[in-house]
Structure formats: structure tokens, C-alpha cells
Coordinates of C-alpha atoms in Angstrom, one line a residue:
X28 CA -18.6 -3.9 -13.9
X29 CA -16.0 -1.2 -14.4
X30 CA -16.3 -0.3 -10.6
X31 CA -13.1 -1.5 -9.1
X32 CA -10.8 -0.8 -11.9
X33 CA -12.1 2.9 -12.0
X34 CA -11.7 3.3 -8.2
X35 CA -8.2 2.0 -8.5
X36 CA -7.3 4.5 -11.2
X37 CA -8.6 7.3 -10.0
X38 CA -7.2 7.0 -6.7
X39 CA -3.8 6.5 -8.1
X40 CA -4.5 9.8 -10.5
X41 CA -5.8 11.6 -7.5
X42 CA -2.6 10.8 -5.7
X43 CA -0.2 12.1 -8.7
X44 CA -2.5 15.3 -9.5
X45 CA -4.3 14.1 -12.9
X46 CA -6.6 16.8 -14.5
X47 CA -9.0 16.5 -16.9
X48 CA -7.0 18.3 -19.4
X49 CA -4.7 15.6 -19.0
X50 CA -6.7 13.1 -20.8
X51 CA -7.1 14.9 -24.3
X52 CA -3.3 14.4 -24.9
X53 CA -3.7 11.0 -23.3
X54 CA -6.0 9.5 -25.6
X55 CA -4.4 11.6 -29.0
X56 CA -1.2 9.7 -28.3
X57 CA -2.6 6.5 -27.7
X58 CA -4.8 6.2 -30.6
X59 CA -1.8 7.5 -33.1
X60 CA 0.4 4.5 -31.3
X61 CA -2.3 1.9 -32.3
X62 CA -2.5 3.5 -35.9
X63 CA 1.5 3.3 -35.6
X64 CA 1.6 -0.5 -34.7
X65 CA -1.2 -1.8 -36.5
X66 CA -1.1 0.0 -39.9
X67 CA -3.3 -0.1 -42.3
X68 CA -5.1 -2.8 -40.0
X69 CA -6.1 0.5 -38.1
X70 CA -8.9 1.1 -40.2
X71 CA -11.3 4.2 -39.2
X72 CA -13.9 2.4 -37.7
X73 CA -11.4 0.4 -35.7
X74 CA -9.7 3.7 -34.2
X75 CA -13.3 5.2 -34.0
X76 CA -14.1 2.4 -31.7
X77 CA -10.9 2.8 -29.2
X78 CA -11.7 6.6 -29.5
X79 CA -15.2 6.3 -28.0
X80 CA -14.2 3.7 -25.8
X81 CA -11.3 5.7 -24.2
X82 CA -14.1 8.4 -24.5
X83 CA -16.1 6.5 -22.0
X84 CA -13.7 5.1 -19.7
X85 CA -11.9 9.5 -19.2
X86 CA -15.7 10.6 -18.7
X87 CA -16.0 7.7 -15.9
X88 CA -13.2 8.5 -14.6
X89 CA -12.9 12.0 -14.7
X90 CA -16.1 12.0 -12.7
X91 CA -14.9 9.9 -10.0
X92 CA -11.7 12.0 -9.5
X93 CA -13.9 15.0 -9.0
X94 CA -15.3 13.8 -6.4
X95 CA -12.3 12.3 -4.8
X96 CA -10.3 16.0 -5.0
X97 CA -13.5 17.1 -3.6
X98 CA -13.7 15.2 -0.8
X99 CA -9.6 15.7 0.0
X100 CA -10.6 19.7 -0.6
X101 CA -13.7 19.8 1.6
X102 CA -12.4 17.3 5.2
X103 CA -11.1 18.9 8.1
X104 CA -7.7 19.7 7.4
X105 CA -7.6 18.9 4.3
X106 CA -6.0 19.8 1.0
X107 CA -5.4 19.3 -2.9
X108 CA -1.8 19.0 -4.5
X109 CA 0.8 19.3 -2.4
X110 CA 1.2 20.5 1.4
X111 CA 4.8 20.9 3.2
X112 CA 5.3 18.8 5.9
X113 CA 7.9 19.1 8.4
X114 CA 9.9 15.5 9.4
X115 CA 9.2 16.0 13.3
X116 CA 10.7 12.6 13.7
X117 CA 12.8 10.0 12.2
X118 CA 13.3 5.9 14.0
X119 CA 15.1 3.3 12.6
X120 CA 12.9 0.7 12.6
X121 CA 15.1 -2.3 11.4
X122 CA 18.1 -2.4 8.7
X123 CA 16.3 -1.5 5.8
X124 CA 13.1 0.4 7.6
X125 CA 13.4 3.9 8.9
X126 CA 9.8 5.6 10.0
X127 CA 9.3 9.4 9.1
X128 CA 7.0 11.2 11.0
X129 CA 5.3 14.0 9.4
X130 CA 4.0 17.2 11.1
X131 CA 2.5 19.9 8.8
X132 CA 4.7 22.9 8.3
X133 CA 1.6 25.2 8.3
X134 CA 0.7 24.2 12.3
X135 CA -2.4 22.7 10.7
X136 CA -4.5 19.5 11.3
X137 CA -4.3 16.7 8.7
X138 CA -7.3 14.9 7.6
X139 CA -8.6 11.5 8.9
X140 CA -8.3 8.9 6.4
X141 CA -9.1 5.1 6.1
X142 CA -6.5 2.5 7.3
X143 CA -4.5 1.2 4.6
X144 CA -4.3 4.6 2.5
X145 CA -1.0 5.9 1.3
X146 CA -0.1 9.4 1.0
X147 CA 2.4 11.0 -1.7
X148 CA 6.0 12.1 -1.2
X149 CA 7.5 14.9 -4.4
X150 CA 10.9 15.2 -4.0
X151 CA 13.2 17.0 -6.1
X152 CA 16.0 14.4 -6.7
X153 CA 19.4 16.4 -6.8
X154 CA 20.5 14.4 -9.5
X155 CA 17.6 12.5 -11.0
X156 CA 14.3 13.8 -12.3
X157 CA 11.8 11.3 -11.4
X158 CA 8.3 11.0 -10.5
X159 CA 6.5 11.0 -7.0
X160 CA 6.4 8.4 -4.6
X161 CA 3.4 6.5 -2.8
X162 CA 4.0 5.5 0.3
X163 CA 1.5 3.5 3.0
X164 CA 0.5 5.2 6.3
X165 CA 1.8 2.7 9.2
X166 CA -0.1 4.5 11.9
X167 CA -3.7 4.7 13.0
X168 CA -5.8 7.8 11.8
X169 CA -6.6 10.3 14.5
X170 CA -3.0 11.8 15.2
X171 CA -1.4 14.6 14.7
X172 CA 1.0 13.8 12.4
X173 CA 1.2 11.2 9.0
X174 CA 3.8 8.1 9.7
X175 CA 5.3 6.6 6.4
X176 CA 7.7 3.7 7.0
X177 CA 9.7 3.1 4.1
X178 CA 12.0 0.5 3.4
X179 CA 16.1 1.0 1.6
X180 CA 15.6 -0.8 -1.7
X181 CA 19.3 -1.7 -2.9
X182 CA 19.4 -0.1 -6.8
X183 CA 21.8 -3.4 -7.4
X184 CA 19.4 -5.7 -6.8
X185 CA 16.3 -4.0 -8.6
X186 CA 15.5 -2.2 -11.6
X187 CA 16.5 1.1 -11.8
X188 CA 14.8 3.6 -10.7
X189 CA 13.8 1.4 -8.1
X190 CA 15.9 2.8 -4.5
X191 CA 16.4 6.3 -5.7
X192 CA 14.1 7.9 -3.3
X193 CA 14.3 5.1 -0.6
X194 CA 18.0 5.5 -0.6
X195 CA 17.1 9.6 -0.6
X196 CA 14.9 9.6 2.1
X197 CA 17.5 7.3 4.6
X198 CA 20.6 9.5 3.3
X199 CA 19.5 12.9 3.0
X200 CA 16.4 14.0 4.9
X201 CA 16.8 14.4 8.0
X202 CA 14.8 15.7 11.5
X203 CA 13.9 19.3 10.5
X204 CA 13.6 19.1 6.8
X205 CA 10.5 19.5 4.9
X206 CA 8.8 17.6 2.3
X207 CA 6.4 17.9 -0.3
X208 CA 3.3 15.7 0.4
X209 CA 0.0 14.9 -1.5
X210 CA -3.3 14.1 0.9
X211 CA -4.3 11.1 1.3
X212 CA -5.2 8.3 -1.0
X213 CA -6.1 4.3 -2.3
X214 CA -8.8 1.7 -2.2
X215 CA -7.1 -0.6 -0.2
X216 CA -9.1 -0.5 2.5
X217 CA -10.9 -2.4 5.4
X218 CA -14.2 -0.8 4.2
X219 CA -14.3 -3.9 1.8
X220 CA -14.7 -6.3 4.4
X221 CA -18.0 -7.3 5.7
X222 CA -17.3 -5.8 9.3
X223 CA -19.1 -8.7 11.0
X224 CA -16.2 -11.5 10.2
X225 CA -13.0 -11.9 11.3
X226 CA -9.8 -10.5 9.5
X227 CA -6.6 -11.8 9.0
X228 CA -3.7 -9.7 7.9
X229 CA -1.2 -11.1 5.9
X230 CA 2.3 -9.1 5.7
X231 CA 5.4 -9.9 3.7
X232 CA 8.2 -7.6 4.3
X233 CA 7.5 -4.2 3.8
X234 CA 3.6 -4.9 3.1
X235 CA 3.5 -4.7 6.7
X236 CA 2.7 -0.9 6.6
X237 CA -0.7 -0.6 5.5
X238 CA -1.5 -4.2 7.2
X239 CA -0.1 -2.1 10.8
X240 CA -2.5 0.5 10.3
X241 CA -5.8 -1.7 10.1
X242 CA -4.4 -3.5 12.8
X243 CA -4.3 -0.3 15.1
X244 CA -7.5 0.9 14.1
X245 CA -8.8 -2.6 14.5
X246 CA -7.3 -2.7 18.0
X247 CA -8.9 0.8 18.9
X248 CA -12.0 1.1 17.2
X249 CA -13.5 -3.0 17.5
X250 CA -11.6 -4.5 20.0
X251 CA -14.1 -7.5 20.1
X252 CA -13.4 -8.2 16.8
X253 CA -11.3 -10.9 16.3
X254 CA -7.7 -10.4 14.3
X255 CA -4.6 -12.5 13.3
X256 CA -2.2 -10.7 11.9
X257 CA 0.5 -13.1 10.1
X258 CA 4.2 -11.4 9.5
X259 CA 6.5 -12.9 7.1
X260 CA 10.4 -12.1 7.0
X261 CA 13.5 -12.8 6.3
X262 CA 15.0 -12.4 9.9
X263 CA 14.9 -10.4 12.9
X264 CA 17.5 -7.9 11.7
X265 CA 15.3 -6.9 8.7
X266 CA 11.5 -7.3 9.9
X267 CA 9.9 -3.9 10.5
X268 CA 7.1 -2.9 13.7
X269 CA 6.9 -6.2 14.9
X270 CA 6.9 -5.5 18.5
X271 CA 4.1 -2.9 17.7
X272 CA 2.2 -5.6 16.7
X273 CA 3.3 -7.6 19.6
X274 CA 2.1 -5.6 22.1
X275 CA -1.4 -5.5 20.7
X276 CA -1.4 -9.1 21.2
X277 CA -0.2 -8.4 24.5
X278 CA -2.8 -6.2 25.5
X279 CA -6.2 -7.8 23.5
X280 CA -7.4 -11.5 23.8
X281 CA -9.0 -11.1 20.8
X282 CA -5.6 -10.2 18.4
X283 CA -2.8 -13.4 17.7
X284 CA 0.3 -12.8 16.2
X285 CA 2.4 -15.6 14.2
X286 CA 5.6 -14.8 12.8
X287 CA 7.9 -16.2 10.6
X288 CA 11.5 -16.4 9.2
X289 CA 12.7 -17.6 6.0
X290 CA 16.3 -16.8 7.3
X291 CA 16.5 -16.8 10.7
X292 CA 19.8 -15.8 12.1
X293 CA 21.0 -16.1 15.9
X294 CA 18.2 -16.9 18.1
X295 CA 15.8 -15.9 15.6
X296 CA 14.1 -19.8 15.3
X297 CA 13.5 -19.5 19.0
X298 CA 11.5 -16.3 18.9
X299 CA 9.2 -17.0 15.6
X300 CA 6.4 -19.8 15.2
X301 CA 7.9 -21.2 12.2
X302 CA 10.9 -21.2 9.9
X303 CA 11.2 -21.3 6.4
X304 CA 8.1 -19.9 3.8
X305 CA 4.6 -19.6 4.3
X306 CA 2.9 -23.1 3.8
X307 CA -1.0 -24.0 3.6
X308 CA -0.4 -25.6 7.4
X309 CA 0.8 -21.9 8.3
X310 CA -2.5 -20.7 7.1
X311 CA -4.7 -23.1 8.1
X312 CA -4.1 -23.8 11.6
X313 CA -6.2 -21.9 14.0
X314 CA -7.8 -19.5 11.1
X315 CA -11.5 -19.1 10.2
X316 CA -10.8 -19.5 6.7
X317 CA -15.2 -20.8 6.3
X318 CA -15.7 -16.7 7.6
X319 CA -12.4 -14.6 8.0
X320 CA -11.7 -11.5 5.6
X321 CA -8.2 -11.5 4.6
X322 CA -5.6 -8.9 3.5
X323 CA -2.4 -9.6 2.3
X324 CA 0.4 -7.2 0.8
X325 CA 3.7 -7.9 0.4
X326 CA 6.5 -8.4 -2.8
X327 CA 4.3 -10.0 -6.2
X328 CA 6.1 -13.6 -5.6
X329 CA 4.6 -13.4 -1.9
X330 CA 1.4 -12.4 -2.4
X331 CA 0.8 -14.9 -5.4
X332 CA 2.0 -18.0 -3.5
X333 CA -0.5 -16.8 -0.4
X334 CA -3.2 -15.8 -2.9
X335 CA -3.2 -19.1 -4.2
X336 CA -2.6 -21.1 -1.1
X337 CA -6.2 -19.4 0.5
X338 CA -8.1 -20.4 -2.7
X339 CA -6.6 -23.6 -3.0
X340 CA -8.0 -23.8 0.8
X341 CA -11.6 -22.7 -0.2
X342 CA -11.2 -18.9 0.6
X343 CA -13.8 -16.8 -1.6
X344 CA -12.4 -14.2 -3.6
X345 CA -14.9 -11.8 -2.6
X346 CA -12.9 -12.2 1.2
X347 CA -9.8 -11.6 -0.8
X348 CA -8.3 -8.2 -0.5
X349 CA -4.3 -7.4 -1.7
X350 CA -2.5 -4.3 -2.5
X351 CA 0.5 -4.3 -5.4
X352 CA 3.4 -1.5 -4.2
X353 CA 3.1 -0.3 -8.0
X354 CA 1.5 -0.6 -10.5
X355 CA -1.6 -3.1 -10.6
X356 CA -0.3 -6.4 -11.8
X357 CA -1.8 -10.4 -13.1
X358 CA -1.1 -12.8 -10.2
X359 CA -0.3 -16.0 -11.9
X360 CA -0.4 -18.9 -10.3
X361 CA 2.5 -20.3 -8.0
X362 CA 4.8 -22.7 -9.5
X363 CA 7.5 -24.8 -7.2
X364 CA 10.6 -24.6 -8.8

């Protein structure tokens, strides 16, 4: 029953280097917090029950994390913790997105990874100490370097410390610089899908990054599998990696690309398939709703809307897969304002 939740937690913990000795610290403070909030209602029986439940979950997580750490360590080119990578190339993809091509500083190999996974970037920010960041790998596995494509978040329009590291990467990290990188992690991968079904990849904004890795892998390894890529962006000025999707569609008859602009500029309306927000008809027309596996990634509001529409159209939950950039959140049904 706890399997999917444990896998999500374990992958995130391993991306941040969580160790077994950290669990008792969390457990002690958890029980003290419960007692402080509940007061006399936190009876010895309740605290004992919570402690027992926490201990059980901790044991399950520690066991799974040990397996992941071993897999990372034993993989060809693999490692635990952090490893130095040099920025081999820095490429501007749009007004908001730069791609960073990262090559091991030691000249060694990099491990294979599953399309959809992410790596961890640890930066000692010169002004504001902060936690490491996870960035999806935006290229298919099998190369000699990692690629991440980072959207520059505006700290004036997001809650701090949002934008701190993305702005630092855009402004201060250049070709030849070195970054500390953690090994690939994450459970949002194609392995969650039935390999015999068509695939529909639905991206909102920078959510295209893990889906780009999936699309390229599918084109290379399963070229006969029907794939539809639906990319929603404000306009062509801020969209990223669209040309790579177009190349896949032009070279493979099983690939279909659909592009939507919510706030088109210039001749965008002529270049896209639809103008406005993603609507049920955009998902329904020409889409194998009864059999396809759906992978969705983007802002919370976007995913809430898309998943609600897909369920309304009859897509079973077992064929819906989605990824958050940040802590796992509840997706409440979309509401019309």
C-alpha cells in the first residue's frame, strides 16, 4: 500500500543524501512537536503509537534508500554523494531557459538513467545559503554528458527563495565552470507505463524537460510506438525545446506534435495548432483516450486542469502519470473563475 509513496520519498531522499542516522533526529523532533501542539491530549499511548508508526516507515524507507544508493554506486560511471562536473556548453533555448551540458571533471563516464529522472545541483550561493536543487534531465540517456534546461524564475513574482538558484545559474555560471552534481534519481519514468500502449506527453512551460527525455528515448528505442507530444506555452519567445520535438515529428511518422500558445505574439497564431488554454477538445481530437498512457508535467494549476479534463474524458487513473517540480501536492479539481 505504501509502495508508490515510499518510492517517491526514497528517490527524493537519495537525491539529497539522506542517511539512516538522520531518521532518529526527525523522529525525536516529530514527537516533541506533536506533544507541544496537542498538549495533554498527547497521551503516552498516542505518542507511543506515532513513534511506532514512524519507526515502521523509517525502516521501510531506509531499506529502499540503501538499495538505491547501492544501485547508484554499482552502476557503470555511477557514484554516491556529489561529483564535480564541468559546464561544457551553455545554450540559450528561449528568453527564459538556458540548457547546461555537464561533463564529469574527472573525465570518467556517466551512468545510464531512466528518461524522466533528475539530477541534483548543489551550489554554495555567495549570499544566501540554500538547499540543493533538482533539475530534470532534458536529453535522452546514452550520451557522454548530462543536460539540464533551467527556466529563470522571477523572484519578484514567486515566493522566496524561488528563483535564487535559477537566476544564479543564468547569470553567474558559464562554460568552463564546475558544479557539484548528485546522481540521477526519480520515479517519474516510462517504466510506470504499459510498454504496449501509445504515449501522450503533455507539457506546460518548463515541464517539457523530463518529457523531452522521454520523447527522444521513445524515438530512438521504440520508433514504432505512437507518441503524441502536446506542448503548452505562453508564446514562442518563452517556449523551450520545441524545435527538437519538431525534428522528431518530421523524422518519424509515429510522432505527432501539437503546440498551443495562451498569449501569442507576432505570427505565433500561424505557427501553433491552437490559441488559448488547453481545452478538452485539444485532448480529445485524434487522441487514443481509451488506451494511451499519459505523462503530464508543468505548473500545479496546469496539471490540475489537465488531469481533471482527462479523467472527465474517461482516462483511468492507472494510465495517468505526473511530476511536480517541488514537494508532492494535492491536485484539487479544477475550478472555473
